[in-house]
Each structure stands twice: as C-alpha cells, then as structure tokens.
XYZ file of C-alpha atoms in Angstrom:
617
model
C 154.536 -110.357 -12.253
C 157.085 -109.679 -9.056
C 158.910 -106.841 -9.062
C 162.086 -106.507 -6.903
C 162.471 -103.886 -4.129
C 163.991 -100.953 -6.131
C 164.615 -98.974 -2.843
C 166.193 -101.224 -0.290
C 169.760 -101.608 0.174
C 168.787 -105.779 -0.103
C 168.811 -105.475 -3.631
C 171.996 -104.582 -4.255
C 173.726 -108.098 -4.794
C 171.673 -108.155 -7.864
C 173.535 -104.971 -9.631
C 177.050 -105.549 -8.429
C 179.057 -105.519 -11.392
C 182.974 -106.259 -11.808
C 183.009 -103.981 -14.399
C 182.774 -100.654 -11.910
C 184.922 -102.555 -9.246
C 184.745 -99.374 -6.921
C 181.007 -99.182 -6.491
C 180.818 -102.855 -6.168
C 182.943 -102.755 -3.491
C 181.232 -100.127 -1.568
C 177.695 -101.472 -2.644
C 178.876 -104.813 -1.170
C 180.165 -102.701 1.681
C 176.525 -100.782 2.286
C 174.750 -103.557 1.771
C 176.625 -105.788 4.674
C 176.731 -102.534 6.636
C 172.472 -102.731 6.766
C 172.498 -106.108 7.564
C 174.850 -105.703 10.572
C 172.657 -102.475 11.805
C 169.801 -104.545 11.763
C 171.226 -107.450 13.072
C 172.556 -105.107 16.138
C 169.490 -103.602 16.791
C 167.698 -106.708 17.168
C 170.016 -108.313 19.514
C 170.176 -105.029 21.437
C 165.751 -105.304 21.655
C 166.136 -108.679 22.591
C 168.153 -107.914 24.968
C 167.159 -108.543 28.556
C 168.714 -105.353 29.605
C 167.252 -103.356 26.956
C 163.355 -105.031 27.400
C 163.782 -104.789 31.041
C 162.504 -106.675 33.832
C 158.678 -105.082 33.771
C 156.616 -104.618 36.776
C 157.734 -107.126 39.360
C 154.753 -107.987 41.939
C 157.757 -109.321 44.369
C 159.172 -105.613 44.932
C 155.891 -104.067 45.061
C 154.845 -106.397 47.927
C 158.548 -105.817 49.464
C 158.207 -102.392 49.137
C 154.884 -102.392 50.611
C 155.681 -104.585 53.737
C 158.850 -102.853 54.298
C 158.730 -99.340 53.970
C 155.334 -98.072 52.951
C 154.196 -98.521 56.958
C 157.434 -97.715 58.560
C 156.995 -94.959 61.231
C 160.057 -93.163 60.046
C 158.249 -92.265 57.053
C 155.066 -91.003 58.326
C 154.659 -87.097 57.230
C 154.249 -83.793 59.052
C 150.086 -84.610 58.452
C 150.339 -88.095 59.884
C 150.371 -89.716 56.885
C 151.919 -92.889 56.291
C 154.258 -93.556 52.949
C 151.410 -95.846 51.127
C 148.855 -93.190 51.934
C 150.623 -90.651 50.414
C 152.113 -93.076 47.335
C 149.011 -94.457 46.754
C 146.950 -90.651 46.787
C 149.634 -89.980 43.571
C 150.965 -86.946 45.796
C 153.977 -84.928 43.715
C 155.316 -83.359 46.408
C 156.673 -86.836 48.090
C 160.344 -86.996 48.009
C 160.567 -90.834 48.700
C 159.217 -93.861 46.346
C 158.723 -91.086 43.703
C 159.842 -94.190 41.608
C 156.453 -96.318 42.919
C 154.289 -93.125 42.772
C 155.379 -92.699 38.479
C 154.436 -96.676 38.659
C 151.034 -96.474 39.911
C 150.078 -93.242 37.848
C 150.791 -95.362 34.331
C 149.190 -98.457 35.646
C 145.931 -95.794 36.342
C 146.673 -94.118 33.220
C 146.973 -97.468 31.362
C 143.880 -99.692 32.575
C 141.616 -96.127 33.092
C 141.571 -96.933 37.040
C 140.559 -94.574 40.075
C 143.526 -93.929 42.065
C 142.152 -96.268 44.965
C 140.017 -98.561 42.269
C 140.878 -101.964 41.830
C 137.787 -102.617 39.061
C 138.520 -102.661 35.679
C 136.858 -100.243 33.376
C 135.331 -101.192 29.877
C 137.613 -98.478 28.254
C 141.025 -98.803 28.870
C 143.385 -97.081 27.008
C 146.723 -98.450 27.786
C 145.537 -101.819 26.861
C 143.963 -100.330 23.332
C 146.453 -98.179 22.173
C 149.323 -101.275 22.630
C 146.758 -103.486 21.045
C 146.786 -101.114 17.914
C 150.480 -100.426 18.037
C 151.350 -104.141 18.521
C 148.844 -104.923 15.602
C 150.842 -102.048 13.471
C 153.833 -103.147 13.924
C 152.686 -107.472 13.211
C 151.542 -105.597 9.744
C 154.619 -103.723 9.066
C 156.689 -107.247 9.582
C 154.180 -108.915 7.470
C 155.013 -106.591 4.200
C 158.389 -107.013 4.666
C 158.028 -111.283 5.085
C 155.518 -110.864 2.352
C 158.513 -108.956 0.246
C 161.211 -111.508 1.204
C 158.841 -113.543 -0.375
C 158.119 -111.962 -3.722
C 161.856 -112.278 -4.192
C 162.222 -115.183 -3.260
C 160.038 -116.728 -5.612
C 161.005 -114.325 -8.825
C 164.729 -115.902 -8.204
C 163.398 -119.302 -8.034
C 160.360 -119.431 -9.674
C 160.787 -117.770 -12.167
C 159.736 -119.167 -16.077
C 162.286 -115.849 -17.179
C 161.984 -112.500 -16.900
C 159.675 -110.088 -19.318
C 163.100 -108.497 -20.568
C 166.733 -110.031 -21.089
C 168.281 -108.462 -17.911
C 167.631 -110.793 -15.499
C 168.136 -113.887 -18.353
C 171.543 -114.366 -17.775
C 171.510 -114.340 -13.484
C 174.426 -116.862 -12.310
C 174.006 -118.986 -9.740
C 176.130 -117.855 -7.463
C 173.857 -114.299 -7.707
C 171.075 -116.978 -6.976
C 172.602 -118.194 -4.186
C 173.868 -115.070 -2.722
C 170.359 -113.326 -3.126
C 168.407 -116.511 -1.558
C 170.638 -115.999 1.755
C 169.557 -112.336 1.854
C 166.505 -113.037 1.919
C 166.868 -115.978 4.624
C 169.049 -113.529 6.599
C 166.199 -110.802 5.970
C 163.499 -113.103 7.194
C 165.120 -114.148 10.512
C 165.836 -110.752 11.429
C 161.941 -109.651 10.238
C 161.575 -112.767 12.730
C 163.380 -111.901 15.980
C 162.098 -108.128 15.257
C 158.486 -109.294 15.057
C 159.011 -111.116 18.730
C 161.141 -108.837 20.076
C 159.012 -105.613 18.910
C 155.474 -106.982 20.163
C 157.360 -108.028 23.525
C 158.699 -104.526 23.868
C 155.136 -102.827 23.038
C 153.854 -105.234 25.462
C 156.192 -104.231 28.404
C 155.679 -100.215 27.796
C 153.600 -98.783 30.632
C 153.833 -95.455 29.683
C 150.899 -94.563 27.805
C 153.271 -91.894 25.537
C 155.930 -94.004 25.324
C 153.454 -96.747 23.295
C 153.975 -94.462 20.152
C 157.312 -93.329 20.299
C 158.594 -96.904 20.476
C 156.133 -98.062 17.776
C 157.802 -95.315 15.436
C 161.121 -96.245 16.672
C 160.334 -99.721 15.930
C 159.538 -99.054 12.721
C 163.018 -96.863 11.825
C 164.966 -100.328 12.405
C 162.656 -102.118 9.881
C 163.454 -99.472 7.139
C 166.781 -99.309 7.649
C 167.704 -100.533 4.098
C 165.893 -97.583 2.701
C 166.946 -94.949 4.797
C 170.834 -96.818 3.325
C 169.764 -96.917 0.030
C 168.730 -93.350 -0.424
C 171.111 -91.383 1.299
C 174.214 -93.486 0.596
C 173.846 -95.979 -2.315
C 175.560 -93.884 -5.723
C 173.096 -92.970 -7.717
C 174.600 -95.161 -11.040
C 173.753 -98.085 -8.428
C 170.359 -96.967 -7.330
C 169.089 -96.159 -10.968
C 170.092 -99.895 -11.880
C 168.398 -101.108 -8.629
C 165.434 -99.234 -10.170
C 166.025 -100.425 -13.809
C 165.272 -104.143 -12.545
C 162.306 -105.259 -14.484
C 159.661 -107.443 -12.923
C 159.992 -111.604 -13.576
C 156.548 -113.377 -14.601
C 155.912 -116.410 -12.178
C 154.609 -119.481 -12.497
C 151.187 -119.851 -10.830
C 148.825 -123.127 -9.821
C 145.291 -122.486 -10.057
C 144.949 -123.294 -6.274
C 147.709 -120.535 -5.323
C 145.093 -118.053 -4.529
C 142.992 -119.942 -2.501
C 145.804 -121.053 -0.429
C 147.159 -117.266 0.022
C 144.077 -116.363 1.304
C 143.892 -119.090 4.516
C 147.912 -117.740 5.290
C 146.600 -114.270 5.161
C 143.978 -114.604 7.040
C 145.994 -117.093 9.677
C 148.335 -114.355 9.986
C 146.047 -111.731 11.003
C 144.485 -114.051 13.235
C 147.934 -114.527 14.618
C 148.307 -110.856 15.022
C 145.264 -109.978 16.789
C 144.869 -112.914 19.326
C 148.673 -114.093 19.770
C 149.828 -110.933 20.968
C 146.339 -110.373 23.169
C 146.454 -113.241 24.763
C 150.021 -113.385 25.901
C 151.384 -110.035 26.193
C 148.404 -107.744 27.021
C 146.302 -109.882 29.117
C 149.389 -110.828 31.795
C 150.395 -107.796 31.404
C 147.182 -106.291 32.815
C 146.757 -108.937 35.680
C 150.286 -108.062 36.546
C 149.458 -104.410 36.902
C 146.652 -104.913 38.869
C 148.431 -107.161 41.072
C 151.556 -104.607 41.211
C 148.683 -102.076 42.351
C 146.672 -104.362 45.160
C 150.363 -105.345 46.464
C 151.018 -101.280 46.976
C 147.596 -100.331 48.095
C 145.281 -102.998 48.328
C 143.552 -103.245 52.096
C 144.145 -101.147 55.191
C 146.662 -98.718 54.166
C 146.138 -96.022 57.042
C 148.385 -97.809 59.776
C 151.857 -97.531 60.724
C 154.463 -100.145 62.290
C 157.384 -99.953 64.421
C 159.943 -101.988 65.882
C 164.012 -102.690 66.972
C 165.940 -105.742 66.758
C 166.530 -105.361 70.049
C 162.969 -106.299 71.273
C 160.422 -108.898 70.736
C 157.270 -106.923 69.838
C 156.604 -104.400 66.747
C 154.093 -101.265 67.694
C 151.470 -100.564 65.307
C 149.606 -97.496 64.654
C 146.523 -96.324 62.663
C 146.909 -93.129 60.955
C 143.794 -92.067 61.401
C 144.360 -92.070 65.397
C 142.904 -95.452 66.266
C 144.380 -97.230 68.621
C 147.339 -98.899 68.210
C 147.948 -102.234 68.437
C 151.094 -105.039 68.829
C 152.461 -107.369 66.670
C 155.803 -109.400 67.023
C 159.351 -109.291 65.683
C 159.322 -109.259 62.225
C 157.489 -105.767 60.598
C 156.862 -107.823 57.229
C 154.881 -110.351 59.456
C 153.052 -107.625 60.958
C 152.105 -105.921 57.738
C 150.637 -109.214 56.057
C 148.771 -109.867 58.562
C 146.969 -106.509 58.802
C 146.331 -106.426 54.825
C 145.054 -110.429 54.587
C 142.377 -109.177 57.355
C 144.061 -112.157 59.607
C 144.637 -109.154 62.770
C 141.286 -107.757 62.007
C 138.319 -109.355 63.061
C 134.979 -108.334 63.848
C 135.999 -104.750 63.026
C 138.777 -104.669 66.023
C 142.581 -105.050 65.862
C 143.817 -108.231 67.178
C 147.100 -108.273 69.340
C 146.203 -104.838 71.180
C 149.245 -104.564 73.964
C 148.394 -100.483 73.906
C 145.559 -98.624 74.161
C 145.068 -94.783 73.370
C 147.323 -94.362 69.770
C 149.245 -91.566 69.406
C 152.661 -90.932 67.144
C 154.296 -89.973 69.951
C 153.443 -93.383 71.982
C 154.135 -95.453 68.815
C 157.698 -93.379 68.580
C 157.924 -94.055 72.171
C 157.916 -97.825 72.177
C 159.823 -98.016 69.171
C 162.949 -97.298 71.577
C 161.612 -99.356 74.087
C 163.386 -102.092 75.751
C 162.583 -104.953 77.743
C 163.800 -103.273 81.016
C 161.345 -100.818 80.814
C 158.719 -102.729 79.107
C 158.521 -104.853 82.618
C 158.292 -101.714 84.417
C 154.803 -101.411 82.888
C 153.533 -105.270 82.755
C 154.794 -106.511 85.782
C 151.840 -108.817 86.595
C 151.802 -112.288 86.273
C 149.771 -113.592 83.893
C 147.487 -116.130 83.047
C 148.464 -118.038 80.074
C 144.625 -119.054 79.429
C 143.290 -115.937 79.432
C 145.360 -113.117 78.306
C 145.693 -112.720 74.877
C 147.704 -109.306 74.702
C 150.784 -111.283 74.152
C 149.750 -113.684 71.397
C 151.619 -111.433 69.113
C 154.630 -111.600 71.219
C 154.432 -115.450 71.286
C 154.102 -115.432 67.908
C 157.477 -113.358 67.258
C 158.896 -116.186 69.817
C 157.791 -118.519 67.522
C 159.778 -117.085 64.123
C 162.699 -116.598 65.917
C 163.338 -120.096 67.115
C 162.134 -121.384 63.942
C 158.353 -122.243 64.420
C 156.490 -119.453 62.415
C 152.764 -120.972 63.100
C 153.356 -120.990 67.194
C 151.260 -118.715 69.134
C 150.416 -120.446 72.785
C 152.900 -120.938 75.688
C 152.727 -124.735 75.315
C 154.284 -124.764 71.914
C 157.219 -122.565 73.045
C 157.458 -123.925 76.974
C 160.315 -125.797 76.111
C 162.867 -122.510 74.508
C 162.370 -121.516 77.982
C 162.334 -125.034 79.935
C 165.607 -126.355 81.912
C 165.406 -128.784 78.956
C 166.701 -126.075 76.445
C 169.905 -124.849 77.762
C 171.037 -123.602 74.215
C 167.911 -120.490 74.443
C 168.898 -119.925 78.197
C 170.334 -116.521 77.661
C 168.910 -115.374 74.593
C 165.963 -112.569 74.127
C 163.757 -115.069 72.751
C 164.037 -116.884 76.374
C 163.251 -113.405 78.010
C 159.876 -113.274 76.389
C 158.952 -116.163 76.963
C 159.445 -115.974 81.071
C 157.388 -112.840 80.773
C 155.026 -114.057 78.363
C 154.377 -117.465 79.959
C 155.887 -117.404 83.501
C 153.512 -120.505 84.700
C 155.485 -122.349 81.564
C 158.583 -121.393 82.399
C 158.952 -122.029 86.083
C 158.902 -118.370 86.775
C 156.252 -118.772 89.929
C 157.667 -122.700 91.350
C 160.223 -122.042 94.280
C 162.172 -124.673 93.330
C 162.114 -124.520 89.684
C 165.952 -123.506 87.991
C 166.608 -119.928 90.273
C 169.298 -119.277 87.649
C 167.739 -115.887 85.415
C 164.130 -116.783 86.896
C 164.609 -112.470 88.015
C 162.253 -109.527 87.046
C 165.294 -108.579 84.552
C 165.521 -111.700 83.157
C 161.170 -111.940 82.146
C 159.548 -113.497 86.181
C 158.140 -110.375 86.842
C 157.451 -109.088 90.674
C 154.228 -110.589 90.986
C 155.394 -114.357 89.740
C 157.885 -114.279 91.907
C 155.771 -113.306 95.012
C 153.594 -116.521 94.303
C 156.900 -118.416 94.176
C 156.364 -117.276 98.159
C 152.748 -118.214 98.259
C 150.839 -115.171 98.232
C 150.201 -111.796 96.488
C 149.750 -108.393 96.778
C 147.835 -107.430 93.608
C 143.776 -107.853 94.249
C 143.203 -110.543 90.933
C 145.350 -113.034 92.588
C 143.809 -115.858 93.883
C 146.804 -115.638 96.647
C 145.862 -111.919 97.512
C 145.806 -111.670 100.898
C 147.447 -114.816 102.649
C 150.702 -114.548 104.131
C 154.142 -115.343 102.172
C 154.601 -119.478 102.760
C 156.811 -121.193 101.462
C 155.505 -124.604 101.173
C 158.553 -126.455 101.088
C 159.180 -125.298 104.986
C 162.592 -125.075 106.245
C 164.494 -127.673 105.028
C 167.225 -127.923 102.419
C 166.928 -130.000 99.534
C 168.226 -133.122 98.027
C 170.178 -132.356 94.812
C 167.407 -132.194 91.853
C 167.726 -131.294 88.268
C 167.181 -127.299 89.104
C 169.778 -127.553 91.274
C 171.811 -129.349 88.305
C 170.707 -126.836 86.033
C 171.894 -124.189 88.082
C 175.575 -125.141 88.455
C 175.613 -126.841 84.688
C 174.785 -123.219 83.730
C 175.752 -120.722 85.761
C 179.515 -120.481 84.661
C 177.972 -120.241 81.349
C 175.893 -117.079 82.499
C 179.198 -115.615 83.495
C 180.978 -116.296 80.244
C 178.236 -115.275 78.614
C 177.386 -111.825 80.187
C 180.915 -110.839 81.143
C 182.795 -112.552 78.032
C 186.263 -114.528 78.884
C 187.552 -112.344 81.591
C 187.075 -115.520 83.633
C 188.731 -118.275 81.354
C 191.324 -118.686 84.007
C 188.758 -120.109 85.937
C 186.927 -122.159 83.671
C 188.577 -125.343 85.144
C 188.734 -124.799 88.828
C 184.906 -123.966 88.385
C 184.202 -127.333 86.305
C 185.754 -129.343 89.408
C 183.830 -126.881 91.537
C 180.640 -127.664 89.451
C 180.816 -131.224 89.764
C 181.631 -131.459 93.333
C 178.492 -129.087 93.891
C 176.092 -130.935 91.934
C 176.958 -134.160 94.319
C 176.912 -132.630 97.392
C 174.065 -130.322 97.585
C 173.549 -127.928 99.856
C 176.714 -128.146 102.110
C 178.825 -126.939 99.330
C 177.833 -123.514 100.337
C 179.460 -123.330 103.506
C 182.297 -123.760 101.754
C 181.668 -121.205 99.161
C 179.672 -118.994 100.377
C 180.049 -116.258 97.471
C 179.958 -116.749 93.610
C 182.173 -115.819 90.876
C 180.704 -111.620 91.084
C 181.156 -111.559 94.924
C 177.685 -111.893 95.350
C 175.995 -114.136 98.399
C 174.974 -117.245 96.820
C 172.163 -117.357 99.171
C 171.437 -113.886 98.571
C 171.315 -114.451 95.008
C 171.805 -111.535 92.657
C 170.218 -109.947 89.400
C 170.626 -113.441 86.942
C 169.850 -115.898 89.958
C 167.395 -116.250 92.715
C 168.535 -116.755 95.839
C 169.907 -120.381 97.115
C 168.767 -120.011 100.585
C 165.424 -121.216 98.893
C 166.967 -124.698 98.405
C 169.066 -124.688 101.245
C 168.039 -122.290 104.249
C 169.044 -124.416 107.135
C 172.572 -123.863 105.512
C 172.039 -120.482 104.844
C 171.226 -119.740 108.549
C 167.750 -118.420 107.780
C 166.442 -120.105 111.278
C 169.251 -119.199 113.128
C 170.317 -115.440 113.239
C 169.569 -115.234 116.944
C 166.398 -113.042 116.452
C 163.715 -115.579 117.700
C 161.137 -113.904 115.981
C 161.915 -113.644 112.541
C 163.775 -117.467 112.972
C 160.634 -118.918 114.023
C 158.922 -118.291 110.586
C 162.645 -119.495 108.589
C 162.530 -115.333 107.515
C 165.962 -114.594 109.287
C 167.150 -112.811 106.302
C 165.283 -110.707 103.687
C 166.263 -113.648 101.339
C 165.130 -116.768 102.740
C 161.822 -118.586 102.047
C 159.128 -117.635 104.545
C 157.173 -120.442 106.191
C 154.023 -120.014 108.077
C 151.910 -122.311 109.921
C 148.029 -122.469 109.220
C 147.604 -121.210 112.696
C 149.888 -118.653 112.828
C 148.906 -116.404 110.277
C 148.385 -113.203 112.515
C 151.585 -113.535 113.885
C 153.698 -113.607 110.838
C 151.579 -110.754 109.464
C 152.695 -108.721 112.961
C 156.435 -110.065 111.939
C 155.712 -108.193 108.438
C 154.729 -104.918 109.380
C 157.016 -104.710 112.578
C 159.929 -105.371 110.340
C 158.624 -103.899 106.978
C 159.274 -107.382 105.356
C 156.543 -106.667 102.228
C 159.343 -103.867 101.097
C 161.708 -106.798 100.164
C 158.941 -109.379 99.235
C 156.867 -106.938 96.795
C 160.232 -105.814 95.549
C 162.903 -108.525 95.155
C 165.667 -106.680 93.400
C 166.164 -104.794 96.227
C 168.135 -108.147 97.385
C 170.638 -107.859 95.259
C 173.511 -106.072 95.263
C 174.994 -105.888 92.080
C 174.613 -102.891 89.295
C 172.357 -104.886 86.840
C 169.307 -102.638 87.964
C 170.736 -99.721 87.131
C-alpha cells in the first residue's frame, strides 16, 4: 500500500475540484507558488555568487609575497605582518580578513597555529561529513516519496476505496510532472546543498546551513499548513492509500539501490568535496605561513635591489627588483643555504638600515660601493644581476656574461635606462667601464663606472686590492689621437640621443644641424673638434662632462694635452687635468714628482671634479 503525502502542498493537484472554483484557484495558486520558492532557492544555492569562490591558494600566496613581508607593515615590536597573522593576534588591524581564515582552517582540521600535520581528530572535516550525510538522507526521503507517488498513479491495480477510481488522465498527467519537477529540484538541491556544506569553513556555520538547508526542502509543508484552507487540507488528508502491484524480485532489487545510495552518500561527497577541500586548506595555510616567516623586504621602483630584513635582528640581506621574487626565494630555501642568507649586500640588520635603503638611490648607493669589482669573485651583486635579468626579460640570468650585452655598445636601445646603470656598476669589466677607449659616452661614476674603474681606465689604482696599486697613471695608448672606431661611432650615434633623452625636446631645433654634424664627425675623427670645441650643454668636449668621459682620451694631440707650454706636465701628455697620462717605464719617479708637485691624484682619484655641469649635485 502507498499512501500519498497528506501534508505537502505537492498534493494538491489531486483535490482540485471545479466544483469550489475559488479554492481551486488559490490551491492551484499555492501550489505553483511552492514550486517557484523552491525553484528560486535552488538557483540562488547554485549560484556562483551565493556558493562563493572558497579558499583560493592564488591570493593566499599573493597576499603572502606581497604584503605579509613588506616593511611598512612591520609593528611597534618588530614584527612582521605574517608573524603577527599567522600567531592569530586580535589586536591586528590589517589582514583581519586572513587572520578569521587561518583560525577556521585551525579550527576545522584541529591544527596548531604554526602546525602543518594533520591530526587524527578533526572536527571540521567530521561534523561536514555528518551534515553532508544528513542532508544526502533528507533528499533521499523526499526522491524516495516522489517515488511512492509516482508509482500509486501509475502502478496502481486501483485504489482500496472508490476515490481515487475515477482519476482522469489529465490529473495523471499533471501529477506525473510534479513529481518530475519535484525530483529535479530534490536533484539540483542534493548537488548544490553537499557543495555548499562542503565550501563552509566555519565550524558554526556547518549547522546553521544544514538547518537552513533543510527549511528549503520542506517548503511544501511549511505552505500547506499555514496557508492551504483547511476544506483542502482535510481532503489532502482524506486520500486513501492505492495497493501496488509487486514482482517477487522488487525487494531484492530495492535493497542493492538502497544500499548504492548510501554508498553514494558516504564516499561521493568524501572523496570530492571534503578531501580537496582539506588539501586546499592546508595549502591556503603553508602559502600564508609555511617557511621563514620572521623576515622583512623592502624596495622602490626607482632602484635595482630590494633590502631584506630578519625580524629577529639577523642580518639583512639583498635581493633584486621584484619583492615577490625576493619572497619566493626566501620561503623555497633557494637564498638559504648552509644556514646563511644568500645575496648579503649589508651587514649588521637593523629597521632603521632596512628603512634607510628603502629610500635609497643609485647616487648614493655608489657613494658606498665605489670599488671596482671583480666579476669572478664577488657575489654580493648576484641578486642585483638577477633583478637585471627580469627587467630585460631574462628571469634565470644571474652572471655578467648573460647581461654584458644590455650594457654593450651593441645595445643602444638599454643605453639610458636603470637596468644599464646596474649593470656598469655591477659588471664594469663587461661593460667597458675600465677600457680607455671603450664608448666614453655615460661610462661616469653617475652613470654605474665607479671611481676606481675609471682610475684603471688610466692604468693604475689607489685602493690596496688592486693589482695596479701603486704604479703610476699610464695611459697605454700614449699620445696619439685615434682613427675613427666604433666607440667613437657610438659616441656621436648616441650622444644627441642622451640630450633628447635627459633634457626632453628643448633641442628639436637642432636635431638636424646635429645629424649633419654627426655624420661629418664620425668621418673625420678627431679634427672635428677644433671645429667644435664645445657640445650641445656648453661643456668642453675634451673635458667631457657628467654623461661622457672626456674626448681628449681619443684625441689629445687635438686637445692640446702636450702642448700648454708647461714642459713638465706636456712631457707626460698630462697638460690638462683631463687628458690621458702617459709614462715611460723609466720615468716613473718623475711623473710621481709631477703628481704631488701639482696635486694631480685630486683629479685622478676623483674624476667628477672635471666636470662642470650640475649633475653632481
């Protein structure tokens, strides 16, 4: 025997009546009225916006290598932001949204606040398993209902009574598509509402949502007892049961689908909500804080090297241009090695250092590495190299012969550009910075040749490591001027540039006069200057200024450096401060009596005092 449900607002098709016209219509009215709530609320908890986007593992790890080590955020007690975020402190007035994220994935899996190993109770996961398993149940009695009716209205061998004897077709028909319509929304709620229980984090939430769940199943009820007339509900409950048909092989056969269905409900949901779920969390938690989290970065756009700290006041150390970069590198263990940092630039960490070089750029950096290095064996500005290298579009370069050509006469297009600055600095030997008659154009301590490269450029040094400490300034070319080569090309194919490029289109109006200018220069060579003896500035061209070296170094017979008059300081091609010393093997003690009788080192140990223009300042 199947009886019908006799308090459900679905069973009203089979009472409407044209005899009470009234009711009928607002029983027809009710009943479509619970099948568009239902409808609604299922589209609304399918929703995307409604089921949300979950934990995403892409903004915890952007979070994380973004903000959580920024300086700016460090605290009064030197902490950093994933310190404090990750220690679940209350009082934190930023990421409060990734601090309530980490204390349900805790409170879910049963985790430590800095544990990463997963417990053998964990409630989250439990209490969603039940309340998923609940709620497969609940959908199951009402499919199992849908079914019941299904097969009294076409099963049926007649009912026990003569009510239901004279049922119409068309009260067949209308009846079998309520109970299709119920089924697919029974459907979509069973998907939606285990997806939904799935996604809840919130350990308190699990219930709430399970009980609101179940409200939207039981909407016909709730209908049929607080609005369906009572004439209407008393015939509803009048409806006697119908006697089925049933094969001897019927019960077997219910048994396998019941037990397939609660198979269904406890692995289905298990395996491809809960379990994801979980891996997600713990992923969303290693992304936040997983590995070192007690260090701090900082960098501007404006330079070519990112500061990093340790909050617990070890030293700091260096890494390049992009702070995301930086960060990865720290938490894969890929900077630390052998229990050092990598990259070190700075020793002695302090928050007011790391502040410090936050705002610093490259003219003062140089002030503080002025030495010229070698490439081989310094390794303090591997991390700079390797900022060189993700600017210019080769992430995975880290050595001065992968990046010599940004900063080569070859590369005119990185001439003026920060990432060409660097690299002088970085790798002067690559770049030209210490051959005298390499490109002079921005070969300048402003410009990344630092003081000491460009003192080799003379032959000799005055800092105690160099192999050249000691000797005399030479300049092994002598005292000749030069043929026209390609630095001499590069010089005049870029130095209009330069001036466009530093002082913008003030000097359009030239722009054509200097091409003709350019071209005759680049033939002729040295003579030119005698013709033009000052550049586009007013600056000596064999002077040179702050973006150029000076040109007495390719041409100092035209530049007069051996013939001021004063014999002495002719003889050795020195006439001015700016012209390439030459010494003899054998006259070594006499150009170092030239030196100090005319305090020549001044100029030599500090070339910017040659120039004359305001970019020092």
């Amino acid at each position: 025997m199947i009886c019908f449900d006799q308090e459900s607002a679905w069973s009203i098709p089979l009472v409407l009546s044209k005899h009470n016209f009234l009711e009928s219509i607002f029983g027809a009215f009710l009943m479509i009225m619970n099948a568009t709530m239902q409808v609604l609320f299922t589209v609304i908890i399918m929703s995307p916006d409604f089921l949300g986007e979950g934990l995403s593992v892409t903004d915890a790890s952007t979070w994380r290598h973004r903000y959580a080590h920024d300086l700016a955020f460090v605290g009064l007690d030197h902490r950093n932001l994933a310190s404090i975020v990750c220690d679940e402190d209350g009082a934190l007035i930023f990421s409060t949204a990734q601090v309530a994220q980490l204390v349900e994935i805790n409170n879910y899996l049963g985790l430590e606040k800095l544990s990463f190993e997963l417990p053998n109770f964990q409630p989250g996961m439990l209490l969603a398993f039940l309340c998923i398993l609940l709620w497969n149940i609940c959908i199951f009695s009402e499919l199992r209902s849908v079914w019941y009716v299904l097969r009294g209205m076409l099963l049926s061998a007649g009912a026990s009574t003569s009510a239901l004897k004279g049922l119409s077709w068309q009260r067949i028909a209308i009846m079998t598509l309520v109970c299709v319509g119920r089924a697919v929304v029974a459907g979509a709620l069973l998907i939606s509402g285990t997806i939904w229980l799935g996604n809840t984090t919130s350990i308190t939430e699990l219930m709430l949502n399970a009980v609101a769940l179940e409200a939207v199943l039981h909407i016909d009820e709730f209908i049929c007892r607080a609005l369906v007339p009572t004439n209407m509900q008393q015939k509803i409950k009048r409806l006697p049961p119908m006697q089925v048909r049933r094969s001897r092989r019927w019960p077997s056969v219910e048994n396998v689908i019941l037990a397939c269905m609660l198979a269904a409900a406890l692995l289905v949901p298990w395996m491809t909500v809960l379990v994801p779920l979980r891996e997600t969390m713990l992923s969303v938690k290693r992304e936040m804080c997983g590995g070192d989290i007690d260090f701090v970065i900082a960098g501007t756009s404006g330079q070519m090297y990112t500061a990093l700290s340790v909050s617990t006041g070890a030293p700091p150390s260096a890494d390049v241009i992009h702070a995301e970069t930086a960060v990865h590198e720290i938490l894969s263990g890929e900077a630390r090695r052998n229990g050092r940092v990598e990259y070190s630039i700075w020793e002695g960490g302090s928050f007011g250092l790391l502040a410090a070089r936050r705002n610093q750029v490259y003219p003062d950096f140089k002030k503080e590495f002025y030495v010229c290095r070698e490439n081989d064996r310094d390794n303090d500005f591997t991390a700079v190299l390797q900022g060189v290298g993700m600017r210019v579009g080769k992430p995975g370069a880290k050595t001065c012969e992968e990046l010599a050509y940004f900063c080569s006469e070859e590369a005119p297009e990185w001439l003026f550009t920060m990432e060409a600055i660097w690299l002088r600095n970085s790798c002067p030997r690559h770049c030209g910075c210490t051959q005298p008659l390499s490109s002079p154009l921005l070969k300048t301590p402003w410009f990344g040749c630092t003081r000491q490269c460009i003192q080799e450029s003379y032959g000799f040094s005055m800092y105690g490591f160099s192999p050249l400490f000691g000797k005399p300034p030479n300049f092994t070319t002598g005292c000749k001027d030069q043929l026209p080569g390609p630095s001499w090309h590069h010089f005049w194919d870029n130095y209009f540039p330069m001036v466009d490029h530093y002082h913008g289109s003030d000097y359009f109006a030239t722009r054509l006069i200097y091409l003709e200018f350019r071209d005759w220069a680049k033939a002729v060579g040295c003579p030119v200057i005698a013709t033009q003896p000052q550049d586009l500035m007013g600056s000596l061209v064999c002077r040179g200024s702050s973006r150029y070296l000076p040109l007495a170094w390719f041409c100092p017979e035209t530049c007069g450096c051996s013939a001021s008059g004063n014999l002495e300081r002719d003889h050795f091609c020195f006439a001015y401060d700016y012209c390439p010393m030459h010494v003899m093997p054998n006259e070594t003690e006499q150009a170092w009596q030239l030196i100090r009788k005319y305090d020549l080192l001044r100029t030599l140990m500090n070339p910017e005092l040659l120039f004359n223009d305001d970019a020092w300042m």
